[in-house]
PDB file of C-alpha atoms in Angstrom:
ATOM      1  CA  ASP A   1     -49.410 -16.457 -33.097  1.00 69.00           C
ATOM      2  CA  PRO A   2     -47.864 -18.719 -30.368  1.00 74.00           C
ATOM      3  CA  GLY A   3     -48.746 -21.767 -32.477  1.00 75.00           C
ATOM      4  CA  ARG A   4     -46.312 -20.673 -35.208  1.00 79.00           C
ATOM      5  CA  LYS A   5     -42.557 -20.516 -34.776  1.00 84.00           C
ATOM      6  CA  VAL A   6     -39.926 -19.684 -37.422  1.00 84.00           C
ATOM      7  CA  GLU A   7     -36.426 -21.104 -37.029  1.00 83.00           C
ATOM      8  CA  GLU A   8     -34.121 -20.027 -39.871  1.00 82.00           C
ATOM      9  CA  ASP A   9     -35.610 -21.621 -43.011  1.00 82.00           C
ATOM     10  CA  THR A  10     -38.299 -23.674 -41.156  1.00 86.00           C
ATOM     11  CA  ILE A  11     -41.732 -22.796 -39.827  1.00 84.00           C
ATOM     12  CA  ILE A  12     -43.008 -24.982 -36.988  1.00 84.00           C
ATOM     13  CA  LEU A  13     -46.746 -25.305 -36.359  1.00 82.00           C
ATOM     14  CA  SER A  14     -47.779 -26.626 -32.958  1.00 82.00           C
ATOM     15  CA  HIS A  15     -51.192 -27.558 -31.564  1.00 78.00           C
ATOM     16  CA  VAL A  16     -52.672 -27.360 -35.052  1.00 76.00           C
ATOM     17  CA  GLN A  17     -56.408 -26.986 -35.431  1.00 74.00           C
ATOM     18  CA  THR A  18     -58.660 -26.972 -38.461  1.00 70.00           C
ATOM     19  CA  GLY A  19     -58.118 -23.217 -38.644  1.00 72.00           C
ATOM     20  CA  SER A  20     -54.401 -23.824 -39.186  1.00 74.00           C
ATOM     21  CA  SER A  21     -55.067 -24.877 -42.779  1.00 78.00           C
ATOM     22  CA  ALA A  22     -53.551 -22.231 -45.049  1.00 82.00           C
ATOM     23  CA  VAL A  23     -51.115 -21.485 -47.835  1.00 86.00           C
ATOM     24  CA  TYR A  24     -47.755 -20.523 -46.361  1.00 85.00           C
ATOM     25  CA  GLN A  25     -45.266 -18.508 -48.443  1.00 87.00           C
ATOM     26  CA  CYS A  26     -41.521 -18.404 -48.048  1.00 87.00           C
ATOM     27  CA  ASN A  27     -39.798 -15.257 -49.467  1.00 87.00           C
ATOM     28  CA  ALA A  28     -36.028 -15.380 -49.967  1.00 87.00           C
ATOM     29  CA  SER A  29     -34.471 -12.092 -51.156  1.00 89.00           C
ATOM     30  CA  ASN A  30     -31.199 -10.190 -51.457  1.00 89.00           C
ATOM     31  CA  GLN A  31     -29.952  -7.085 -53.298  1.00 89.00           C
ATOM     32  CA  PHE A  32     -30.286  -8.908 -56.602  1.00 90.00           C
ATOM     33  CA  GLY A  33     -33.887 -10.014 -56.288  1.00 90.00           C
ATOM     34  CA  TYR A  34     -36.152 -12.484 -54.544  1.00 90.00           C
ATOM     35  CA  LEU A  35     -37.738 -15.922 -54.850  1.00 91.00           C
ATOM     36  CA  MET A  36     -40.992 -17.179 -53.385  1.00 89.00           C
ATOM     37  CA  ALA A  37     -42.228 -20.715 -52.636  1.00 88.00           C
ATOM     38  CA  ASN A  38     -45.684 -21.796 -51.537  1.00 89.00           C
ATOM     39  CA  ALA A  39     -46.653 -24.625 -49.203  1.00 86.00           C
ATOM     40  CA  PHE A  40     -50.258 -25.691 -48.654  1.00 85.00           C
ATOM     41  CA  VAL A  41     -51.012 -27.102 -45.206  1.00 83.00           C
ATOM     42  CA  SER A  42     -54.290 -28.959 -44.869  1.00 81.00           C
ATOM     43  CA  VAL A  43     -55.256 -30.026 -41.360  1.00 78.00           C
ATOM     44  CA  LEU A  44     -57.520 -33.041 -41.499  1.00 78.00           C
ATOM     45  CA  ALA A  45     -60.504 -33.149 -39.223  1.00 81.00           C
ATOM     46  CA  GLU A  46     -62.040 -36.596 -39.438  1.00 84.00           C
ATOM     47  CA  PRO A  47     -64.322 -38.296 -36.916  1.00 89.00           C
ATOM     48  CA  PRO A  48     -63.311 -41.884 -36.081  1.00 91.00           C
ATOM     49  CA  ARG A  49     -63.965 -44.673 -38.534  1.00 91.00           C
ATOM     50  CA  VAL A  50     -63.638 -48.372 -37.701  1.00 92.00           C
ATOM     51  CA  LEU A  51     -62.153 -50.246 -40.652  1.00 92.00           C
ATOM     52  CA  THR A  52     -62.521 -53.770 -39.221  1.00 92.00           C
ATOM     53  CA  PRO A  53     -65.724 -55.453 -40.496  1.00 92.00           C
ATOM     54  CA  PRO A  54     -68.470 -55.579 -37.867  1.00 91.00           C
ATOM     55  CA  ASN A  55     -69.570 -58.725 -36.006  1.00 93.00           C
ATOM     56  CA  ASN A  56     -66.491 -60.778 -36.800  1.00 93.00           C
ATOM     57  CA  VAL A  57     -66.464 -64.198 -35.111  1.00 94.00           C
ATOM     58  CA  TYR A  58     -63.095 -65.388 -33.790  1.00 93.00           C
ATOM     59  CA  GLN A  59     -62.659 -69.059 -32.848  1.00 90.00           C
ATOM     60  CA  VAL A  60     -59.663 -70.351 -30.888  1.00 90.00           C
ATOM     61  CA  ILE A  61     -58.783 -73.491 -28.926  1.00 86.00           C
ATOM     62  CA  THR A  62     -58.270 -73.354 -25.172  1.00 87.00           C
ATOM     63  CA  ASN A  63     -54.732 -72.311 -24.116  1.00 86.00           C
ATOM     64  CA  ASN A  64     -53.989 -70.738 -27.518  1.00 88.00           C
ATOM     65  CA  PRO A  65     -53.584 -66.993 -28.207  1.00 91.00           C
ATOM     66  CA  ALA A  66     -56.480 -64.882 -29.503  1.00 94.00           C
ATOM     67  CA  LEU A  67     -56.083 -61.610 -31.434  1.00 94.00           C
ATOM     68  CA  LEU A  68     -59.119 -59.343 -31.931  1.00 95.00           C
ATOM     69  CA  ASP A  69     -58.706 -56.601 -34.538  1.00 94.00           C
ATOM     70  CA  CYS A  70     -59.865 -52.990 -34.291  1.00 93.00           C
ATOM     71  CA  ALA A  71     -58.377 -51.050 -37.211  1.00 93.00           C
ATOM     72  CA  THR A  72     -59.416 -47.368 -37.168  1.00 93.00           C
ATOM     73  CA  PHE A  73     -58.858 -44.051 -38.938  1.00 90.00           C
ATOM     74  CA  GLY A  74     -59.474 -40.512 -37.813  1.00 89.00           C
ATOM     75  CA  SER A  75     -57.879 -37.130 -37.203  1.00 84.00           C
ATOM     76  CA  PRO A  76     -56.925 -36.580 -34.469  1.00 84.00           C
ATOM     77  CA  MET A  77     -55.862 -40.224 -34.020  1.00 88.00           C
ATOM     78  CA  PRO A  78     -58.676 -42.048 -32.216  1.00 92.00           C
ATOM     79  CA  THR A  79     -58.229 -43.463 -28.732  1.00 92.00           C
ATOM     80  CA  ILE A  80     -59.212 -47.153 -28.520  1.00 93.00           C
ATOM     81  CA  THR A  81     -61.116 -48.628 -25.576  1.00 92.00           C
ATOM     82  CA  TRP A  82     -62.226 -52.252 -25.287  1.00 93.00           C
ATOM     83  CA  PHE A  83     -65.196 -53.626 -23.346  1.00 93.00           C
ATOM     84  CA  LYS A  84     -66.208 -57.217 -22.652  1.00 91.00           C
ATOM     85  CA  ASP A  85     -69.939 -58.017 -22.694  1.00 87.00           C
ATOM     86  CA  SER A  86     -70.580 -54.223 -22.966  1.00 76.00           C
ATOM     87  CA  THR A  87     -69.953 -53.635 -19.251  1.00 77.00           C
ATOM     88  CA  GLN A  88     -66.412 -54.552 -18.242  1.00 75.00           C
ATOM     89  CA  ALA A  89     -63.750 -52.068 -19.374  1.00 83.00           C
ATOM     90  CA  ILE A  90     -60.535 -53.881 -20.345  1.00 87.00           C
ATOM     91  CA  GLN A  91     -57.156 -52.620 -19.177  1.00 82.00           C
ATOM     92  CA  SER A  92     -53.839 -53.619 -20.724  1.00 77.00           C
ATOM     93  CA  ALA A  93     -52.953 -56.152 -18.040  1.00 78.00           C
ATOM     94  CA  ASP A  94     -52.859 -59.922 -17.676  1.00 73.00           C
ATOM     95  CA  PRO A  95     -54.412 -61.698 -19.530  1.00 83.00           C
ATOM     96  CA  TYR A  96     -55.070 -58.815 -21.954  1.00 89.00           C
ATOM     97  CA  VAL A  97     -52.660 -56.763 -24.070  1.00 91.00           C
ATOM     98  CA  ILE A  98     -53.936 -53.732 -26.018  1.00 91.00           C
ATOM     99  CA  HIS A  99     -51.545 -52.970 -28.897  1.00 92.00           C
ATOM    100  CA  GLU A 100     -50.816 -49.518 -30.323  1.00 89.00           C
ATOM    101  CA  ASN A 101     -52.819 -50.331 -33.464  1.00 90.00           C
ATOM    102  CA  GLY A 102     -55.886 -51.029 -31.303  1.00 91.00           C
ATOM    103  CA  SER A 103     -55.812 -54.850 -31.496  1.00 93.00           C
ATOM    104  CA  LEU A 104     -56.669 -56.779 -28.331  1.00 94.00           C
ATOM    105  CA  GLU A 105     -54.585 -59.873 -27.600  1.00 94.00           C
ATOM    106  CA  ILE A 106     -55.255 -62.681 -25.115  1.00 93.00           C
ATOM    107  CA  ASP A 107     -52.041 -64.653 -24.756  1.00 90.00           C
ATOM    108  CA  VAL A 108     -53.581 -67.835 -23.287  1.00 89.00           C
ATOM    109  CA  ALA A 109     -57.311 -67.925 -24.017  1.00 91.00           C
ATOM    110  CA  GLN A 110     -59.639 -69.727 -21.618  1.00 90.00           C
ATOM    111  CA  GLN A 111     -63.325 -70.513 -21.982  1.00 87.00           C
ATOM    112  CA  THR A 112     -64.084 -67.705 -19.491  1.00 89.00           C
ATOM    113  CA  ASN A 113     -62.581 -65.261 -22.023  1.00 91.00           C
ATOM    114  CA  GLY A 114     -65.267 -66.092 -24.578  1.00 92.00           C
ATOM    115  CA  GLY A 115     -68.002 -63.551 -25.175  1.00 92.00           C
ATOM    116  CA  ARG A 116     -68.945 -60.321 -26.950  1.00 94.00           C
ATOM    117  CA  TYR A 117     -66.219 -57.679 -27.187  1.00 94.00           C
ATOM    118  CA  THR A 118     -66.780 -54.028 -28.105  1.00 94.00           C
ATOM    119  CA  CYS A 119     -64.098 -51.777 -29.579  1.00 94.00           C
ATOM    120  CA  ILE A 120     -64.783 -48.017 -29.132  1.00 94.00           C
ATOM    121  CA  ALA A 121     -62.800 -45.417 -31.110  1.00 94.00           C
ATOM    122  CA  THR A 122     -62.960 -41.832 -29.830  1.00 94.00           C
ATOM    123  CA  ASN A 123     -61.531 -38.434 -30.792  1.00 91.00           C
ATOM    124  CA  ALA A 124     -62.628 -34.805 -30.418  1.00 86.00           C
ATOM    125  CA  LEU A 125     -64.977 -35.099 -33.401  1.00 88.00           C
ATOM    126  CA  GLY A 126     -66.946 -38.202 -32.495  1.00 92.00           C
ATOM    127  CA  ILE A 127     -67.140 -41.800 -31.374  1.00 94.00           C
ATOM    128  CA  ARG A 128     -67.583 -45.107 -33.190  1.00 94.00           C
ATOM    129  CA  GLU A 129     -67.855 -48.683 -31.975  1.00 93.00           C
ATOM    130  CA  ASN A 130     -67.557 -52.170 -33.372  1.00 94.00           C
ATOM    131  CA  HIS A 131     -68.577 -55.561 -31.960  1.00 94.00           C
ATOM    132  CA  VAL A 132     -66.841 -58.937 -32.335  1.00 95.00           C
ATOM    133  CA  LEU A 133     -67.507 -62.381 -30.866  1.00 95.00           C
ATOM    134  CA  LEU A 134     -64.816 -64.622 -29.365  1.00 94.00           C
ATOM    135  CA  GLN A 135     -65.494 -68.355 -29.068  1.00 92.00           C
ATOM    136  CA  VAL A 136     -62.993 -70.384 -27.017  1.00 90.00           C
ATOM    137  CA  LYS A 137     -63.493 -74.087 -27.612  1.00 83.00           C
ATOM    138  CA  HIS A 138     -62.202 -77.014 -25.596  1.00 75.00           C
ATOM    139  CA  ASP A 139     -60.610 -79.851 -27.575  1.00 65.00           C
ATOM    140  CA  PRO A 140     -63.176 -82.589 -26.738  1.00 62.00           C
ATOM    141  CA  SER A 141     -65.954 -80.424 -28.184  1.00 61.00           C
ATOM    142  CA  LEU A 142     -64.324 -80.440 -31.604  1.00 66.00           C
ATOM    143  CA  VAL A 143     -65.035 -83.104 -34.188  1.00 75.00           C
ATOM    144  CA  THR A 144     -61.725 -84.503 -35.407  1.00 78.00           C
ATOM    145  CA  SER A 145     -61.354 -86.217 -38.755  1.00 83.00           C
ATOM    146  CA  VAL A 146     -58.253 -88.337 -39.396  1.00 85.00           C
ATOM    147  CA  THR A 147     -56.756 -88.921 -42.844  1.00 86.00           C
ATOM    148  CA  TRP A 148     -53.794 -91.176 -43.587  1.00 87.00           C
ATOM    149  CA  LEU A 149     -51.354 -90.377 -46.379  1.00 89.00           C
ATOM    150  CA  LYS A 150     -48.561 -92.405 -47.940  1.00 89.00           C
ATOM    151  CA  ASP A 151     -45.831 -90.342 -49.574  1.00 91.00           C
ATOM    152  CA  HIS A 152     -48.215 -87.325 -49.486  1.00 87.00           C
ATOM    153  CA  ALA A 153     -50.984 -89.211 -51.319  1.00 88.00           C
ATOM    154  CA  THR A 154     -54.234 -90.542 -49.827  1.00 86.00           C
ATOM    155  CA  LEU A 155     -54.282 -94.272 -49.119  1.00 84.00           C
ATOM    156  CA  PRO A 156     -56.373 -96.359 -51.550  1.00 77.00           C
ATOM    157  CA  GLN A 157     -59.917 -96.612 -50.209  1.00 71.00           C
ATOM    158  CA  ALA A 158     -60.662 -99.866 -52.032  1.00 64.00           C
ATOM    159  CA  SER A 159     -57.805-101.836 -50.490  1.00 75.00           C
ATOM    160  CA  ASP A 160     -58.736-104.092 -47.570  1.00 82.00           C
ATOM    161  CA  ARG A 161     -55.075-104.391 -46.517  1.00 86.00           C
ATOM    162  CA  TYR A 162     -55.266-101.017 -44.744  1.00 86.00           C
ATOM    163  CA  VAL A 163     -57.224-101.053 -41.477  1.00 87.00           C
ATOM    164  CA  VAL A 164     -57.736 -97.574 -39.993  1.00 83.00           C
ATOM    165  CA  GLU A 165     -58.644 -97.509 -36.312  1.00 82.00           C
ATOM    166  CA  ALA A 166     -59.070 -94.647 -33.852  1.00 71.00           C
ATOM    167  CA  GLU A 167     -55.381 -94.239 -33.102  1.00 78.00           C
ATOM    168  CA  ARG A 168     -53.530 -96.551 -35.470  1.00 85.00           C
ATOM    169  CA  LEU A 169     -53.100 -97.794 -39.022  1.00 89.00           C
ATOM    170  CA  THR A 170     -52.650-101.526 -39.607  1.00 90.00           C
ATOM    171  CA  ILE A 171     -51.219-102.857 -42.877  1.00 89.00           C
ATOM    172  CA  ARG A 172     -51.905-106.503 -43.633  1.00 87.00           C
ATOM    173  CA  ASP A 173     -49.634-108.785 -45.688  1.00 87.00           C
ATOM    174  CA  VAL A 174     -46.811-106.232 -45.828  1.00 88.00           C
ATOM    175  CA  THR A 175     -44.685-106.175 -48.987  1.00 85.00           C
ATOM    176  CA  GLU A 176     -41.738-104.096 -50.160  1.00 86.00           C
ATOM    177  CA  ASP A 177     -44.204-101.827 -52.005  1.00 86.00           C
ATOM    178  CA  ASP A 178     -45.501-100.662 -48.614  1.00 88.00           C
ATOM    179  CA  GLU A 179     -42.246 -98.878 -47.841  1.00 90.00           C
ATOM    180  CA  GLY A 180     -42.549 -95.091 -47.583  1.00 91.00           C
ATOM    181  CA  THR A 181     -43.507 -92.146 -45.380  1.00 92.00           C
ATOM    182  CA  TYR A 182     -46.892 -92.412 -43.680  1.00 92.00           C
ATOM    183  CA  THR A 183     -48.585 -89.248 -42.386  1.00 91.00           C
ATOM    184  CA  CYS A 184     -51.507 -89.007 -39.974  1.00 91.00           C
ATOM    185  CA  LEU A 185     -53.427 -85.771 -40.601  1.00 87.00           C
ATOM    186  CA  ALA A 186     -55.893 -84.705 -37.877  1.00 85.00           C
ATOM    187  CA  THR A 187     -58.290 -81.891 -38.835  1.00 83.00           C
ATOM    188  CA  THR A 188     -60.928 -79.884 -36.945  1.00 77.00           C
ATOM    189  CA  SER A 189     -63.020 -76.867 -37.925  1.00 73.00           C
ATOM    190  CA  LEU A 190     -60.333 -74.620 -36.396  1.00 70.00           C
ATOM    191  CA  ASP A 191     -56.982 -76.054 -37.434  1.00 74.00           C
ATOM    192  CA  GLN A 192     -55.029 -79.171 -38.265  1.00 79.00           C
ATOM    193  CA  ASP A 193     -51.921 -81.058 -37.195  1.00 83.00           C
ATOM    194  CA  SER A 194     -49.934 -83.974 -38.544  1.00 87.00           C
ATOM    195  CA  ALA A 195     -47.247 -86.497 -37.657  1.00 89.00           C
ATOM    196  CA  SER A 196     -45.171 -88.668 -39.995  1.00 90.00           C
ATOM    197  CA  ALA A 197     -43.181 -91.875 -39.732  1.00 90.00           C
ATOM    198  CA  MET A 198     -41.005 -93.846 -42.143  1.00 90.00           C
ATOM    199  CA  LEU A 199     -41.829 -97.532 -42.761  1.00 89.00           C
ATOM    200  CA  THR A 200     -38.975 -99.773 -43.892  1.00 90.00           C
ATOM    201  CA  VAL A 201     -39.726-103.353 -44.959  1.00 87.00           C
ATOM    202  CA  VAL A 202     -36.961-105.929 -44.382  1.00 85.00           C
ATOM    203  CA  GLU A 203     -36.724-109.635 -45.164  1.00 79.00           C
ATOM    204  CA  PRO A 204     -37.560-111.902 -42.219  1.00 76.00           C
ATOM    205  CA  THR A 205     -34.513-113.244 -40.402  1.00 76.00           C
ATOM    206  CA  PRO A 206     -34.401-117.089 -40.623  1.00 76.00           C
ATOM    207  CA  ALA A 207     -34.242-119.007 -37.380  1.00 72.00           C
ATOM    208  CA  PRO A 208     -30.721-120.236 -36.624  1.00 73.00           C
ATOM    209  CA  ALA A 209     -30.124-123.924 -37.326  1.00 70.00           C
ATOM    210  CA  VAL A 210     -29.821-126.206 -34.309  1.00 67.00           C
ATOM    211  CA  VAL A 211     -26.350-127.701 -34.129  1.00 67.00           C
ATOM    212  CA  TYR A 212     -26.298-131.259 -32.860  1.00 65.00           C
ATOM    213  CA  GLU A 213     -23.050-132.540 -31.365  1.00 71.00           C
ATOM    214  CA  GLN A 214     -21.912-136.024 -30.419  1.00 76.00           C
ATOM    215  CA  PRO A 215     -22.944-136.967 -26.862  1.00 78.00           C
ATOM    216  CA  ASP A 216     -20.311-137.731 -24.257  1.00 78.00           C
ATOM    217  CA  PRO A 217     -19.704-141.443 -23.470  1.00 81.00           C
ATOM    218  CA  PRO A 218     -21.299-142.916 -20.325  1.00 79.00           C
ATOM    219  CA  ALA A 219     -19.243-143.087 -17.174  1.00 81.00           C
ATOM    220  CA  ASP A 220     -18.945-145.346 -14.159  1.00 79.00           C
ATOM    221  CA  LEU A 221     -20.035-148.559 -15.938  1.00 76.00           C
ATOM    222  CA  GLN A 222     -20.705-151.299 -13.407  1.00 78.00           C
ATOM    223  CA  LEU A 223     -21.651-154.988 -13.687  1.00 76.00           C
ATOM    224  CA  THR A 224     -24.022-156.159 -10.966  1.00 77.00           C
ATOM    225  CA  GLU A 225     -26.375-159.009 -10.192  1.00 75.00           C
ATOM    226  CA  GLN A 226     -24.557-161.424 -12.448  1.00 74.00           C
ATOM    227  CA  ALA A 227     -26.447-164.728 -12.852  1.00 75.00           C
ATOM    228  CA  GLU A 228     -26.095-167.838 -14.992  1.00 74.00           C
ATOM    229  CA  ARG A 229     -28.041-166.390 -17.927  1.00 75.00           C
ATOM    230  CA  SER A 230     -28.444-162.669 -17.033  1.00 77.00           C
ATOM    231  CA  VAL A 231     -26.462-159.679 -15.985  1.00 77.00           C
ATOM    232  CA  GLN A 232     -27.330-156.095 -14.919  1.00 80.00           C
ATOM    233  CA  LEU A 233     -25.308-153.142 -16.098  1.00 77.00           C
ATOM    234  CA  THR A 234     -25.468-149.629 -14.585  1.00 81.00           C
ATOM    235  CA  TRP A 235     -23.786-146.379 -15.751  1.00 80.00           C
ATOM    236  CA  VAL A 236     -23.951-142.588 -15.550  1.00 81.00           C
ATOM    237  CA  PRO A 237     -25.059-141.030 -18.909  1.00 81.00           C
ATOM    238  CA  GLY A 238     -22.783-138.422 -20.496  1.00 77.00           C
ATOM    239  CA  ASP A 239     -23.858-134.921 -21.649  1.00 77.00           C
ATOM    240  CA  GLU A 240     -26.207-135.163 -24.656  1.00 76.00           C
ATOM    241  CA  HIS A 241     -25.064-131.893 -26.283  1.00 68.00           C
ATOM    242  CA  ASN A 242     -28.545-131.499 -27.890  1.00 65.00           C
ATOM    243  CA  SER A 243     -28.140-134.769 -29.721  1.00 65.00           C
ATOM    244  CA  PRO A 244     -31.525-136.313 -30.592  1.00 61.00           C
TER     245      PRO A 244
END
């Protein structure tokens, strides 16, 4: 049989078929006796089975990766083929990558990549298929809810000191108790993201006191228009130096 080859203590089976299933015996003997060992070889013959649940819906945001699963079982190992909208055969090329386990990856998903995808598993004993739906959503179409946290706890709803607006949190009448880490948590139906900042409350810095200095004496004093009962004086004022 060309499909069987014995090399020393090993038998090699090649191009096995279902008919290759058998009990193989190894007989080792010498002038003192012999020993035998049995090995049972069972060649599986299984048509393809798709293990991924049917009609899965995958949702991703534009410009994010998408990974569509197609887990299969069969003997011989099934060959996986992907189709988009049941007509376009997908090759492993940009923007698609077909992995060895049958998964289909889109590295940077666009809205044009959305649609119905079909995974087909094939071997010599049969063919099976599975359908999944990919939805690629653009950010503005998602409803975003924003939650503010202080030190990982939700802000008190009853307090009117916290004013939550579209893109900011305002705290009225700040006190030292308001110190802490504030986190803005933005959530959509697909995922969530957050950003944190530390608030430190310090005492207000008093305004510096105004220092008043003595003004400079006047200069260039002159006596003019002198009369019998009157006189006129003129001078140049000195620097006030902030003196009131």
